[in-house]
PDB file of C-alpha atoms and ligand atoms in Angstrom:
ATOM      1  CA  MET V   1     -28.529  36.022  -9.663  1.00  0.00           C
ATOM      2  CA  ALA V   2     -26.995  32.731 -10.689  1.00  0.00           C
ATOM      3  CA  THR V   3     -27.249  31.662 -14.307  1.00  0.00           C
ATOM      4  CA  ILE V   4     -27.756  27.915 -14.446  1.00  0.00           C
ATOM      5  CA  ALA V   5     -26.052  26.143 -17.355  1.00  0.00           C
ATOM      6  CA  PRO V   6     -28.416  24.562 -19.954  1.00  0.00           C
ATOM      7  CA  PHE V   7     -27.452  20.925 -19.262  1.00  0.00           C
ATOM      8  CA  ALA V   8     -27.514  18.910 -16.057  1.00  0.00           C
ATOM      9  CA  ALA V   9     -26.443  15.366 -15.218  1.00  0.00           C
ATOM     10  CA  TYR V  10     -29.014  12.958 -13.799  1.00  0.00           C
ATOM     11  CA  ASN V  11     -27.827   9.474 -12.833  1.00  0.00           C
ATOM     12  CA  GLY V  12     -24.889   9.870 -15.219  1.00  0.00           C
ATOM     13  CA  GLU V  13     -26.966  10.989 -18.239  1.00  0.00           C
ATOM     14  CA  ILE V  14     -26.565  14.503 -19.622  1.00  0.00           C
ATOM     15  CA  ILE V  15     -30.024  16.030 -20.091  1.00  0.00           C
ATOM     16  CA  PRO V  16     -31.510  19.533 -20.495  1.00  0.00           C
ATOM     17  CA  PHE V  17     -31.533  21.194 -17.083  1.00  0.00           C
ATOM     18  CA  ASP V  18     -35.296  21.741 -17.030  1.00  0.00           C
ATOM     19  CA  GLN V  19     -35.882  17.998 -17.488  1.00  0.00           C
ATOM     20  CA  ALA V  20     -33.862  17.101 -14.376  1.00  0.00           C
ATOM     21  CA  SER V  21     -36.708  16.834 -11.884  1.00  0.00           C
ATOM     22  CA  LEU V  22     -37.980  14.806  -8.937  1.00  0.00           C
ATOM     23  CA  SER V  23     -41.465  13.589  -8.117  1.00  0.00           C
ATOM     24  CA  VAL V  24     -43.534  15.570  -5.606  1.00  0.00           C
ATOM     25  CA  ALA V  25     -43.996  12.209  -3.830  1.00  0.00           C
ATOM     26  CA  SER V  26     -40.261  11.544  -3.431  1.00  0.00           C
ATOM     27  CA  SER V  27     -38.720  11.438   0.005  1.00  0.00           C
ATOM     28  CA  ALA V  28     -36.334  14.156  -1.117  1.00  0.00           C
ATOM     29  CA  VAL V  29     -39.229  16.545  -1.702  1.00  0.00           C
ATOM     30  CA  LEU V  30     -41.428  15.371   1.186  1.00  0.00           C
ATOM     31  CA  TYR V  31     -38.775  15.327   3.915  1.00  0.00           C
ATOM     32  CA  GLY V  32     -35.720  17.163   2.537  1.00  0.00           C
ATOM     33  CA  LEU V  33     -33.955  13.802   2.389  1.00  0.00           C
ATOM     34  CA  SER V  34     -31.083  14.684   0.089  1.00  0.00           C
ATOM     35  CA  ILE V  35     -27.433  15.344   0.753  1.00  0.00           C
ATOM     36  CA  TYR V  36     -25.217  17.608  -1.304  1.00  0.00           C
ATOM     37  CA  SER V  37     -22.010  19.482  -1.822  1.00  0.00           C
ATOM     38  CA  VAL V  38     -21.129  22.536  -3.896  1.00  0.00           C
ATOM     39  CA  PHE V  39     -17.641  22.933  -5.286  1.00  0.00           C
ATOM     40  CA  TYR V  40     -15.906  25.766  -7.103  1.00  0.00           C
ATOM     41  CA  ALA V  41     -14.186  25.683 -10.460  1.00  0.00           C
ATOM     42  CA  LYS V  42     -12.075  28.501 -11.822  1.00  0.00           C
ATOM     43  CA  HIS V  43     -12.276  29.096 -15.549  1.00  0.00           C
ATOM     44  CA  THR V  44      -8.768  29.419 -17.052  1.00  0.00           C
ATOM     45  CA  GLU V  45      -6.988  29.003 -20.399  1.00  0.00           C
ATOM     46  CA  ALA V  46      -5.777  25.615 -19.141  1.00  0.00           C
ATOM     47  CA  GLY V  47      -9.350  24.414 -18.442  1.00  0.00           C
ATOM     48  CA  LEU V  48     -11.645  24.361 -15.418  1.00  0.00           C
ATOM     49  CA  LEU V  49      -9.741  24.078 -12.133  1.00  0.00           C
ATOM     50  CA  VAL V  50     -11.970  22.224  -9.673  1.00  0.00           C
ATOM     51  CA  PHE V  51     -11.089  22.946  -6.053  1.00  0.00           C
ATOM     52  CA  ARG V  52     -10.674  19.962  -3.693  1.00  0.00           C
ATOM     53  CA  LEU V  53     -12.937  17.529  -5.522  1.00  0.00           C
ATOM     54  CA  PRO V  54     -11.855  14.424  -3.529  1.00  0.00           C
ATOM     55  CA  GLN V  55     -12.661  16.202  -0.235  1.00  0.00           C
ATOM     56  CA  HIS V  56     -16.129  17.137  -1.508  1.00  0.00           C
ATOM     57  CA  LEU V  57     -16.801  13.539  -2.560  1.00  0.00           C
ATOM     58  CA  THR V  58     -15.583  12.233   0.791  1.00  0.00           C
ATOM     59  CA  ARG V  59     -17.895  14.635   2.622  1.00  0.00           C
ATOM     60  CA  LEU V  60     -20.776  13.579   0.383  1.00  0.00           C
ATOM     61  CA  ARG V  61     -20.106   9.919   1.215  1.00  0.00           C
ATOM     62  CA  GLN V  62     -19.869  10.725   4.924  1.00  0.00           C
ATOM     63  CA  SER V  63     -23.054  12.820   4.845  1.00  0.00           C
ATOM     64  CA  ALA V  64     -24.874   9.870   3.268  1.00  0.00           C
ATOM     65  CA  SER V  65     -23.481   7.493   5.853  1.00  0.00           C
ATOM     66  CA  MET V  66     -24.398   9.782   8.787  1.00  0.00           C
ATOM     67  CA  ILE V  67     -28.011  10.106   7.761  1.00  0.00           C
ATOM     68  CA  GLY V  68     -28.227   6.397   7.035  1.00  0.00           C
ATOM     69  CA  PHE V  69     -28.460   6.166   3.236  1.00  0.00           C
ATOM     70  CA  ASP V  70     -27.221   2.922   1.704  1.00  0.00           C
ATOM     71  CA  ASP V  71     -23.607   3.126   0.485  1.00  0.00           C
ATOM     72  CA  VAL V  72     -23.449   5.825  -2.212  1.00  0.00           C
ATOM     73  CA  THR V  73     -19.976   4.831  -3.460  1.00  0.00           C
ATOM     74  CA  PRO V  74     -21.345   3.117  -6.616  1.00  0.00           C
ATOM     75  CA  LEU V  75     -23.420   6.216  -7.389  1.00  0.00           C
ATOM     76  CA  ILE V  76     -20.414   8.547  -7.342  1.00  0.00           C
ATOM     77  CA  SER V  77     -17.711   6.204  -8.643  1.00  0.00           C
ATOM     78  CA  ASP V  78     -18.003   7.593 -12.213  1.00  0.00           C
ATOM     79  CA  ILE V  79     -18.485  11.184 -11.223  1.00  0.00           C
ATOM     80  CA  GLU V  80     -15.305  12.468 -12.905  1.00  0.00           C
ATOM     81  CA  THR V  81     -16.468  11.036 -16.238  1.00  0.00           C
ATOM     82  CA  THR V  82     -19.923  12.562 -15.749  1.00  0.00           C
ATOM     83  CA  LEU V  83     -18.392  15.929 -14.876  1.00  0.00           C
ATOM     84  CA  ARG V  84     -16.281  15.828 -18.051  1.00  0.00           C
ATOM     85  CA  LYS V  85     -19.376  15.121 -20.145  1.00  0.00           C
ATOM     86  CA  LEU V  86     -21.327  17.873 -18.393  1.00  0.00           C
ATOM     87  CA  ILE V  87     -18.578  20.444 -18.900  1.00  0.00           C
ATOM     88  CA  GLU V  88     -18.269  19.411 -22.554  1.00  0.00           C
ATOM     89  CA  ALA V  89     -22.043  19.895 -22.998  1.00  0.00           C
ATOM     90  CA  ASN V  90     -22.163  23.289 -21.271  1.00  0.00           C
ATOM     91  CA  LYS V  91     -18.812  24.738 -22.415  1.00  0.00           C
ATOM     92  CA  PRO V  92     -18.658  27.311 -19.568  1.00  0.00           C
ATOM     93  CA  THR V  93     -16.855  30.598 -20.198  1.00  0.00           C
ATOM     94  CA  THR V  94     -16.839  31.838 -16.581  1.00  0.00           C
ATOM     95  CA  ASP V  95     -16.012  30.497 -13.091  1.00  0.00           C
ATOM     96  CA  GLN V  96     -18.562  27.894 -12.011  1.00  0.00           C
ATOM     97  CA  PHE V  97     -20.133  26.288  -8.975  1.00  0.00           C
ATOM     98  CA  PHE V  98     -21.162  22.641  -9.287  1.00  0.00           C
ATOM     99  CA  ARG V  99     -23.977  21.394  -7.082  1.00  0.00           C
ATOM    100  CA  VAL V 100     -23.915  17.631  -6.632  1.00  0.00           C
ATOM    101  CA  THR V 101     -26.911  16.165  -4.822  1.00  0.00           C
ATOM    102  CA  ILE V 102     -27.920  12.646  -3.882  1.00  0.00           C
ATOM    103  CA  HIS V 103     -31.694  12.520  -3.509  1.00  0.00           C
ATOM    104  CA  ALA V 104     -33.873   9.897  -1.876  1.00  0.00           C
ATOM    105  CA  SER V 105     -36.020   9.657  -5.004  1.00  0.00           C
ATOM    106  CA  GLU V 106     -38.139   6.744  -3.742  1.00  0.00           C
ATOM    107  CA  LEU V 107     -41.861   7.546  -3.738  1.00  0.00           C
ATOM    108  CA  VAL V 108     -43.757   7.893  -0.434  1.00  0.00           C
ATOM    109  CA  PRO V 109     -41.764   5.458   1.668  1.00  0.00           C
ATOM    110  CA  GLY V 110     -42.482   7.090   5.053  1.00  0.00           C
ATOM    111  CA  VAL V 111     -39.736   8.576   7.144  1.00  0.00           C
ATOM    112  CA  ARG V 112     -36.883   6.126   6.815  1.00  0.00           C
ATOM    113  CA  THR V 113     -33.500   6.358   5.173  1.00  0.00           C
ATOM    114  CA  ARG V 114     -32.396   2.834   4.178  1.00  0.00           C
ATOM    115  CA  ASN V 115     -33.358   0.691   1.183  1.00  0.00           C
ATOM    116  CA  LEU V 116     -34.475   3.721  -0.779  1.00  0.00           C
ATOM    117  CA  THR V 117     -33.883   4.478  -4.462  1.00  0.00           C
ATOM    118  CA  LEU V 118     -31.209   7.154  -4.658  1.00  0.00           C
ATOM    119  CA  SER V 119     -30.545   9.491  -7.593  1.00  0.00           C
ATOM    120  CA  LEU V 120     -27.591  11.708  -8.346  1.00  0.00           C
ATOM    121  CA  SER V 121     -28.026  15.131  -9.915  1.00  0.00           C
ATOM    122  CA  ILE V 122     -25.393  17.674 -10.899  1.00  0.00           C
ATOM    123  CA  PHE V 123     -25.965  21.147 -12.225  1.00  0.00           C
ATOM    124  CA  MET V 124     -23.621  24.056 -12.675  1.00  0.00           C
ATOM    125  CA  TYR V 125     -24.019  27.826 -12.463  1.00  0.00           C
ATOM    126  CA  ASN V 126     -21.861  30.915 -12.653  1.00  0.00           C
ATOM    127  CA  ALA V 127     -19.882  31.457  -9.460  1.00  0.00           C
ATOM    128  CA  VAL V 128     -21.204  34.544  -7.682  1.00  0.00           C
ATOM    129  CA  ASN V 129     -20.152  35.320  -4.097  1.00  0.00           C
ATOM    130  CA  ILE V 130     -23.068  35.042  -1.651  1.00  0.00           C
ATOM    131  CA  LEU V 131     -21.637  37.827   0.553  1.00  0.00           C
ATOM    132  CA  PRO V 132     -20.398  41.329  -0.247  1.00  0.00           C
ATOM    133  CA  GLN V 133     -16.635  41.152  -0.693  1.00  0.00           C
ATOM    134  CA  ASP V 134     -15.460  43.924   1.634  1.00  0.00           C
ATOM    135  CA  LYS V 135     -18.280  45.117   3.817  1.00  0.00           C
ATOM    136  CA  ALA V 136     -20.398  42.263   5.123  1.00  0.00           C
ATOM    137  CA  ARG V 137     -22.514  43.050   8.171  1.00  0.00           C
ATOM    138  CA  ILE V 138     -24.061  40.204  10.122  1.00  0.00           C
ATOM    139  CA  LYS V 139     -26.520  39.787  12.957  1.00  0.00           C
ATOM    140  CA  THR V 140     -26.749  37.181  15.686  1.00  0.00           C
ATOM    141  CA  SER V 141     -29.844  35.139  14.990  1.00  0.00           C
ATOM    142  CA  GLN V 142     -32.559  34.358  17.491  1.00  0.00           C
ATOM    143  CA  TRP V 143     -32.633  30.945  15.797  1.00  0.00           C
ATOM    144  CA  ARG V 144     -29.945  28.601  17.132  1.00  0.00           C
ATOM    145  CA  ARG V 145     -27.897  26.397  14.799  1.00  0.00           C
ATOM    146  CA  VAL V 146     -29.559  23.004  14.501  1.00  0.00           C
ATOM    147  CA  ALA V 147     -27.797  20.842  17.087  1.00  0.00           C
ATOM    148  CA  ASP V 148     -25.630  17.906  16.061  1.00  0.00           C
ATOM    149  CA  THR V 149     -27.861  15.864  18.356  1.00  0.00           C
ATOM    150  CA  ALA V 150     -30.911  16.760  16.212  1.00  0.00           C
ATOM    151  CA  ILE V 151     -29.605  16.608  12.620  1.00  0.00           C
ATOM    152  CA  PRO V 152     -25.883  15.855  12.166  1.00  0.00           C
ATOM    153  CA  ALA V 153     -24.302  19.284  11.735  1.00  0.00           C
ATOM    154  CA  ARG V 154     -21.378  17.905   9.759  1.00  0.00           C
ATOM    155  CA  ALA V 155     -23.677  16.268   7.234  1.00  0.00           C
ATOM    156  CA  LYS V 156     -24.826  18.493   4.396  1.00  0.00           C
ATOM    157  CA  VAL V 157     -28.491  17.498   4.487  1.00  0.00           C
ATOM    158  CA  ASN V 158     -30.925  19.561   2.417  1.00  0.00           C
ATOM    159  CA  GLY V 159     -33.675  19.531   5.072  1.00  0.00           C
ATOM    160  CA  ALA V 160     -31.374  21.150   7.632  1.00  0.00           C
ATOM    161  CA  TYR V 161     -31.183  24.245   5.450  1.00  0.00           C
ATOM    162  CA  VAL V 162     -34.638  25.345   6.634  1.00  0.00           C
ATOM    163  CA  ASN V 163     -32.697  26.415   9.734  1.00  0.00           C
ATOM    164  CA  SER V 164     -30.330  28.498   7.568  1.00  0.00           C
ATOM    165  CA  ALA V 165     -33.177  29.987   5.551  1.00  0.00           C
ATOM    166  CA  LEU V 166     -35.059  31.112   8.691  1.00  0.00           C
ATOM    167  CA  ALA V 167     -32.017  32.835  10.110  1.00  0.00           C
ATOM    168  CA  LYS V 168     -30.764  34.339   6.863  1.00  0.00           C
ATOM    169  CA  GLN V 169     -34.179  35.783   5.965  1.00  0.00           C
ATOM    170  CA  ASP V 170     -34.437  37.335   9.388  1.00  0.00           C
ATOM    171  CA  ALA V 171     -30.976  38.887   8.942  1.00  0.00           C
ATOM    172  CA  ILE V 172     -31.878  40.259   5.502  1.00  0.00           C
ATOM    173  CA  ASP V 173     -35.189  41.645   6.791  1.00  0.00           C
ATOM    174  CA  SER V 174     -33.269  43.730   9.305  1.00  0.00           C
ATOM    175  CA  GLY V 175     -30.794  45.067   6.730  1.00  0.00           C
ATOM    176  CA  HIS V 176     -27.904  42.641   7.303  1.00  0.00           C
ATOM    177  CA  ASP V 177     -26.032  40.457   4.819  1.00  0.00           C
ATOM    178  CA  ASP V 178     -26.192  37.225   6.791  1.00  0.00           C
ATOM    179  CA  CYS V 179     -26.935  35.706  10.179  1.00  0.00           C
ATOM    180  CA  LEU V 180     -24.531  34.515  12.824  1.00  0.00           C
ATOM    181  CA  PHE V 181     -25.652  31.272  14.446  1.00  0.00           C
ATOM    182  CA  LEU V 182     -24.923  30.460  18.063  1.00  0.00           C
ATOM    183  CA  ASN V 183     -25.325  26.829  19.102  1.00  0.00           C
ATOM    184  CA  GLN V 184     -27.604  25.558  21.879  1.00  0.00           C
ATOM    185  CA  ASN V 185     -24.837  26.277  24.414  1.00  0.00           C
ATOM    186  CA  GLY V 186     -24.587  29.908  23.363  1.00  0.00           C
ATOM    187  CA  TYR V 187     -21.212  29.602  21.633  1.00  0.00           C
ATOM    188  CA  VAL V 188     -20.485  30.869  18.133  1.00  0.00           C
ATOM    189  CA  SER V 189     -21.191  28.291  15.451  1.00  0.00           C
ATOM    190  CA  GLU V 190     -21.253  29.612  11.868  1.00  0.00           C
ATOM    191  CA  LEU V 191     -23.218  31.644   9.284  1.00  0.00           C
ATOM    192  CA  SER V 192     -26.130  30.396   7.165  1.00  0.00           C
ATOM    193  CA  ALA V 193     -23.775  28.760   4.644  1.00  0.00           C
ATOM    194  CA  ALA V 194     -20.245  29.681   5.703  1.00  0.00           C
ATOM    195  CA  ASN V 195     -17.795  29.098   8.543  1.00  0.00           C
ATOM    196  CA  ILE V 196     -16.349  31.919  10.617  1.00  0.00           C
ATOM    197  CA  PHE V 197     -12.832  32.916  11.714  1.00  0.00           C
ATOM    198  CA  LEU V 198     -11.545  35.670  13.967  1.00  0.00           C
ATOM    199  CA  VAL V 199      -8.084  37.107  14.418  1.00  0.00           C
ATOM    200  CA  LYS V 200      -6.987  38.248  17.847  1.00  0.00           C
ATOM    201  CA  ARG V 201      -3.423  39.245  18.811  1.00  0.00           C
ATOM    202  CA  GLY V 202      -2.121  37.606  15.638  1.00  0.00           C
ATOM    203  CA  GLU V 203      -3.819  34.252  16.280  1.00  0.00           C
ATOM    204  CA  LEU V 204      -6.353  32.787  13.846  1.00  0.00           C
ATOM    205  CA  ILE V 205      -9.264  31.239  15.754  1.00  0.00           C
ATOM    206  CA  THR V 206     -12.322  29.308  14.566  1.00  0.00           C
ATOM    207  CA  PRO V 207     -15.111  27.382  16.349  1.00  0.00           C
ATOM    208  CA  ASP V 208     -14.138  23.739  16.796  1.00  0.00           C
ATOM    209  CA  CYS V 209     -15.844  20.728  15.247  1.00  0.00           C
ATOM    210  CA  ALA V 210     -17.977  20.233  18.377  1.00  0.00           C
ATOM    211  CA  SER V 211     -19.579  23.683  17.941  1.00  0.00           C
ATOM    212  CA  ASP V 212     -22.343  22.299  15.658  1.00  0.00           C
ATOM    213  CA  ILE V 213     -20.610  23.489  12.488  1.00  0.00           C
ATOM    214  CA  LEU V 214     -20.434  22.044   9.035  1.00  0.00           C
ATOM    215  CA  GLU V 215     -16.810  20.989   8.645  1.00  0.00           C
ATOM    216  CA  GLY V 216     -16.162  23.309   5.726  1.00  0.00           C
ATOM    217  CA  ILE V 217     -13.600  22.389   3.120  1.00  0.00           C
ATOM    218  CA  THR V 218     -12.632  26.054   2.761  1.00  0.00           C
ATOM    219  CA  ARG V 219     -12.243  26.257   6.557  1.00  0.00           C
ATOM    220  CA  ARG V 220      -9.852  23.301   6.553  1.00  0.00           C
ATOM    221  CA  SER V 221      -7.947  24.787   3.589  1.00  0.00           C
ATOM    222  CA  ILE V 222      -7.546  28.116   5.407  1.00  0.00           C
ATOM    223  CA  LEU V 223      -6.173  26.378   8.494  1.00  0.00           C
ATOM    224  CA  GLU V 224      -3.636  24.611   6.260  1.00  0.00           C
ATOM    225  CA  LEU V 225      -2.706  27.840   4.416  1.00  0.00           C
ATOM    226  CA  ALA V 226      -2.256  29.675   7.731  1.00  0.00           C
ATOM    227  CA  LYS V 227       0.160  26.966   8.933  1.00  0.00           C
ATOM    228  CA  GLU V 228       2.130  27.345   5.689  1.00  0.00           C
ATOM    229  CA  VAL V 229       2.732  31.035   6.374  1.00  0.00           C
ATOM    230  CA  GLY V 230       3.368  30.541  10.098  1.00  0.00           C
ATOM    231  CA  ILE V 231       0.144  32.055  11.480  1.00  0.00           C
ATOM    232  CA  PRO V 232      -0.769  30.348  14.797  1.00  0.00           C
ATOM    233  CA  THR V 233      -4.211  28.728  14.661  1.00  0.00           C
ATOM    234  CA  SER V 234      -6.695  27.450  17.195  1.00  0.00           C
ATOM    235  CA  GLU V 235      -9.958  25.489  16.894  1.00  0.00           C
ATOM    236  CA  ARG V 236     -11.974  25.951  20.070  1.00  0.00           C
ATOM    237  CA  LYS V 237     -15.208  27.234  21.569  1.00  0.00           C
ATOM    238  CA  VAL V 238     -15.729  30.914  20.731  1.00  0.00           C
ATOM    239  CA  ALA V 239     -17.861  33.347  22.753  1.00  0.00           C
ATOM    240  CA  LEU V 240     -19.879  36.021  20.956  1.00  0.00           C
ATOM    241  CA  THR V 241     -18.089  38.850  22.766  1.00  0.00           C
ATOM    242  CA  GLU V 242     -14.751  37.516  21.511  1.00  0.00           C
ATOM    243  CA  LEU V 243     -16.024  38.266  18.037  1.00  0.00           C
ATOM    244  CA  TYR V 244     -17.118  41.776  19.059  1.00  0.00           C
ATOM    245  CA  THR V 245     -13.602  42.487  20.327  1.00  0.00           C
ATOM    246  CA  ALA V 246     -11.662  40.709  17.562  1.00  0.00           C
ATOM    247  CA  ASP V 247      -9.127  42.523  15.393  1.00  0.00           C
ATOM    248  CA  GLU V 248     -10.502  40.864  12.256  1.00  0.00           C
ATOM    249  CA  VAL V 249     -13.422  38.560  11.444  1.00  0.00           C
ATOM    250  CA  PHE V 250     -14.152  36.807   8.171  1.00  0.00           C
ATOM    251  CA  ALA V 251     -16.570  34.253   6.793  1.00  0.00           C
ATOM    252  CA  CYS V 252     -15.440  31.493   4.473  1.00  0.00           C
ATOM    253  CA  GLY V 253     -16.966  28.813   2.311  1.00  0.00           C
ATOM    254  CA  THR V 254     -17.186  27.637  -1.267  1.00  0.00           C
ATOM    255  CA  SER V 255     -19.697  30.334  -2.188  1.00  0.00           C
ATOM    256  CA  ALA V 256     -18.462  32.937   0.310  1.00  0.00           C
ATOM    257  CA  PHE V 257     -14.745  32.450  -0.538  1.00  0.00           C
ATOM    258  CA  ILE V 258     -13.150  34.653   2.143  1.00  0.00           C
ATOM    259  CA  SER V 259     -15.489  37.533   2.976  1.00  0.00           C
ATOM    260  CA  PRO V 260     -14.368  40.075   5.584  1.00  0.00           C
ATOM    261  CA  ILE V 261     -17.029  40.963   8.155  1.00  0.00           C
ATOM    262  CA  ILE V 262     -16.899  44.570   9.249  1.00  0.00           C
ATOM    263  CA  ALA V 263     -19.780  44.672  11.738  1.00  0.00           C
ATOM    264  CA  ILE V 264     -21.656  42.238  13.987  1.00  0.00           C
ATOM    265  CA  ASP V 265     -24.864  43.294  15.749  1.00  0.00           C
ATOM    266  CA  GLY V 266     -24.016  46.922  14.968  1.00  0.00           C
ATOM    267  CA  ARG V 267     -20.549  46.683  16.582  1.00  0.00           C
ATOM    268  CA  VAL V 268     -17.677  47.617  14.272  1.00  0.00           C
ATOM    269  CA  ILE V 269     -14.988  44.951  14.059  1.00  0.00           C
ATOM    270  CA  GLY V 270     -11.383  46.173  14.298  1.00  0.00           C
ATOM    271  CA  ASP V 271     -10.936  49.214  12.063  1.00  0.00           C
ATOM    272  CA  GLY V 272     -14.115  48.453  10.104  1.00  0.00           C
ATOM    273  CA  ILE V 273     -12.134  47.464   7.022  1.00  0.00           C
ATOM    274  CA  PRO V 274     -10.727  44.094   5.857  1.00  0.00           C
ATOM    275  CA  GLY V 275      -7.728  43.196   8.034  1.00  0.00           C
ATOM    276  CA  THR V 276      -4.209  42.343   6.904  1.00  0.00           C
ATOM    277  CA  LEU V 277      -4.299  38.655   7.904  1.00  0.00           C
ATOM    278  CA  THR V 278      -7.643  38.307   6.143  1.00  0.00           C
ATOM    279  CA  ASP V 279      -6.107  39.833   3.012  1.00  0.00           C
ATOM    280  CA  THR V 280      -3.057  37.533   3.207  1.00  0.00           C
ATOM    281  CA  LEU V 281      -5.221  34.431   3.494  1.00  0.00           C
ATOM    282  CA  ARG V 282      -7.569  35.609   0.769  1.00  0.00           C
ATOM    283  CA  ASP V 283      -4.589  36.058  -1.592  1.00  0.00           C
ATOM    284  CA  LYS V 284      -3.260  32.580  -0.672  1.00  0.00           C
ATOM    285  CA  LEU V 285      -6.656  30.955  -1.266  1.00  0.00           C
ATOM    286  CA  LYS V 286      -7.076  32.725  -4.626  1.00  0.00           C
ATOM    287  CA  ALA V 287      -3.570  31.640  -5.651  1.00  0.00           C
ATOM    288  CA  ALA V 288      -4.310  27.985  -4.774  1.00  0.00           C
ATOM    289  CA  GLN V 289      -7.613  28.106  -6.655  1.00  0.00           C
ATOM    290  CA  SER V 290      -5.894  29.558  -9.751  1.00  0.00           C
ATOM    291  CA  ASP V 291      -2.920  27.182  -9.945  1.00  0.00           C
ATOM    292  CA  PRO V 292      -3.491  24.194 -12.270  1.00  0.00           C
ATOM    293  CA  THR V 293      -0.493  22.398 -10.744  1.00  0.00           C
ATOM    294  CA  HIS V 294      -1.658  22.739  -7.116  1.00  0.00           C
ATOM    295  CA  ASP V 295      -2.375  19.467  -5.245  1.00  0.00           C
ATOM    296  CA  TRP V 296      -5.844  20.774  -4.424  1.00  0.00           C
ATOM    297  CA  ILE V 297      -6.874  21.119  -8.065  1.00  0.00           C
ATOM    298  CA  THR V 298      -8.436  18.611 -10.463  1.00  0.00           C
ATOM    299  CA  LEU V 299      -8.132  19.914 -14.010  1.00  0.00           C
ATOM    300  CA  PHE V 300     -11.087  19.453 -16.380  1.00  0.00           C
TER     301      PHE V 300
HETATM  302  N1  PMP W   1     -21.374  25.912   6.806  1.00  0.00           N
HETATM  303  C1  PMP W   1     -22.512  25.692   6.114  1.00  0.00           C
HETATM  304  C2  PMP W   1     -23.790  25.541   6.870  1.00  0.00           C
HETATM  305  C3  PMP W   1     -22.495  25.620   4.716  1.00  0.00           C
HETATM  306  O1  PMP W   1     -23.618  25.405   4.021  1.00  0.00           O
HETATM  307  C4  PMP W   1     -21.255  25.800   4.037  1.00  0.00           C
HETATM  308  C5  PMP W   1     -21.210  25.783   2.528  1.00  0.00           C
HETATM  309  N2  PMP W   1     -21.012  24.512   2.043  1.00  0.00           N
HETATM  310  C6  PMP W   1     -20.090  26.004   4.797  1.00  0.00           C
HETATM  311  C7  PMP W   1     -20.196  26.053   6.187  1.00  0.00           C
HETATM  312  C8  PMP W   1     -18.743  26.091   4.131  1.00  0.00           C
HETATM  313  O2  PMP W   1     -18.350  24.831   3.664  1.00  0.00           O
HETATM  314  P1  PMP W   1     -17.409  24.655   2.397  1.00  0.00           P
HETATM  315  O3  PMP W   1     -16.188  25.442   2.665  1.00  0.00           O
HETATM  316  O4  PMP W   1     -17.138  23.202   2.334  1.00  0.00           O
HETATM  317  O5  PMP W   1     -18.153  25.161   1.227  1.00  0.00           O
END
């Protein structure tokens, strides 16, 4: 279970976490009209190392723009200062996740997205992996990933996570760790809150950005790390049976890090243990997340 830190930020003010709340009549509560991102921070002697903060803020801005919120740039322009104040108030002693959400906090406006009051909340909690580290088993869901033509897949919109919750609960109920979503065309999309990669004949393959995926920041980082070490990569449509016959499969995301998947729909993947390319990439990602001088890190 996550332990939420005692202070949160709400519209730039640092307040006790349990006072950071929204009205039951807000659009955010009524329609799931909020957008968010979660980023990881490693706790070190040097300070908190926040992973790829600018990319998370860009995705937040783009999510807002895709669903038609007014420009959120003014709302997030001071976010670094707010984060510093929040960290100072909470004084974390372990690795953290930060959840930054922009809520349509306007009261009962009907289903529209423009000219609404928007509020920014940030809270932090101890970073616990959402998947088992070496033995994740997943199940293809009967629920399809919400299509980009229904709710933009590459926007991180709170309401769209009903789709993830349905599929993940179903996977848990049948003894699995997570679901595997196919899209409306029957191709592999992603997990409930993580992207997916497979390794076949030495090539690293992941569903492309037209496969109704969230464009994960960890996914992009892994593609860049693979290029650095000379692993060939491909972003394309992926069929379910390619996963069944892959040498290695892993999930990735801010809260999944890199989690090897050892079985899908009861079929053992590769040797049923984390593969060597998966291990190499996991080590590279950990090294980047632990290096205060890395380009991808903002030090707090
Ligand atoms: N897909 C979905 C649906 C997610 O919720 C997440 C978690 N944010 C991811 C993929 C992974 O994205 P990221 O690497 O940016 O955390």
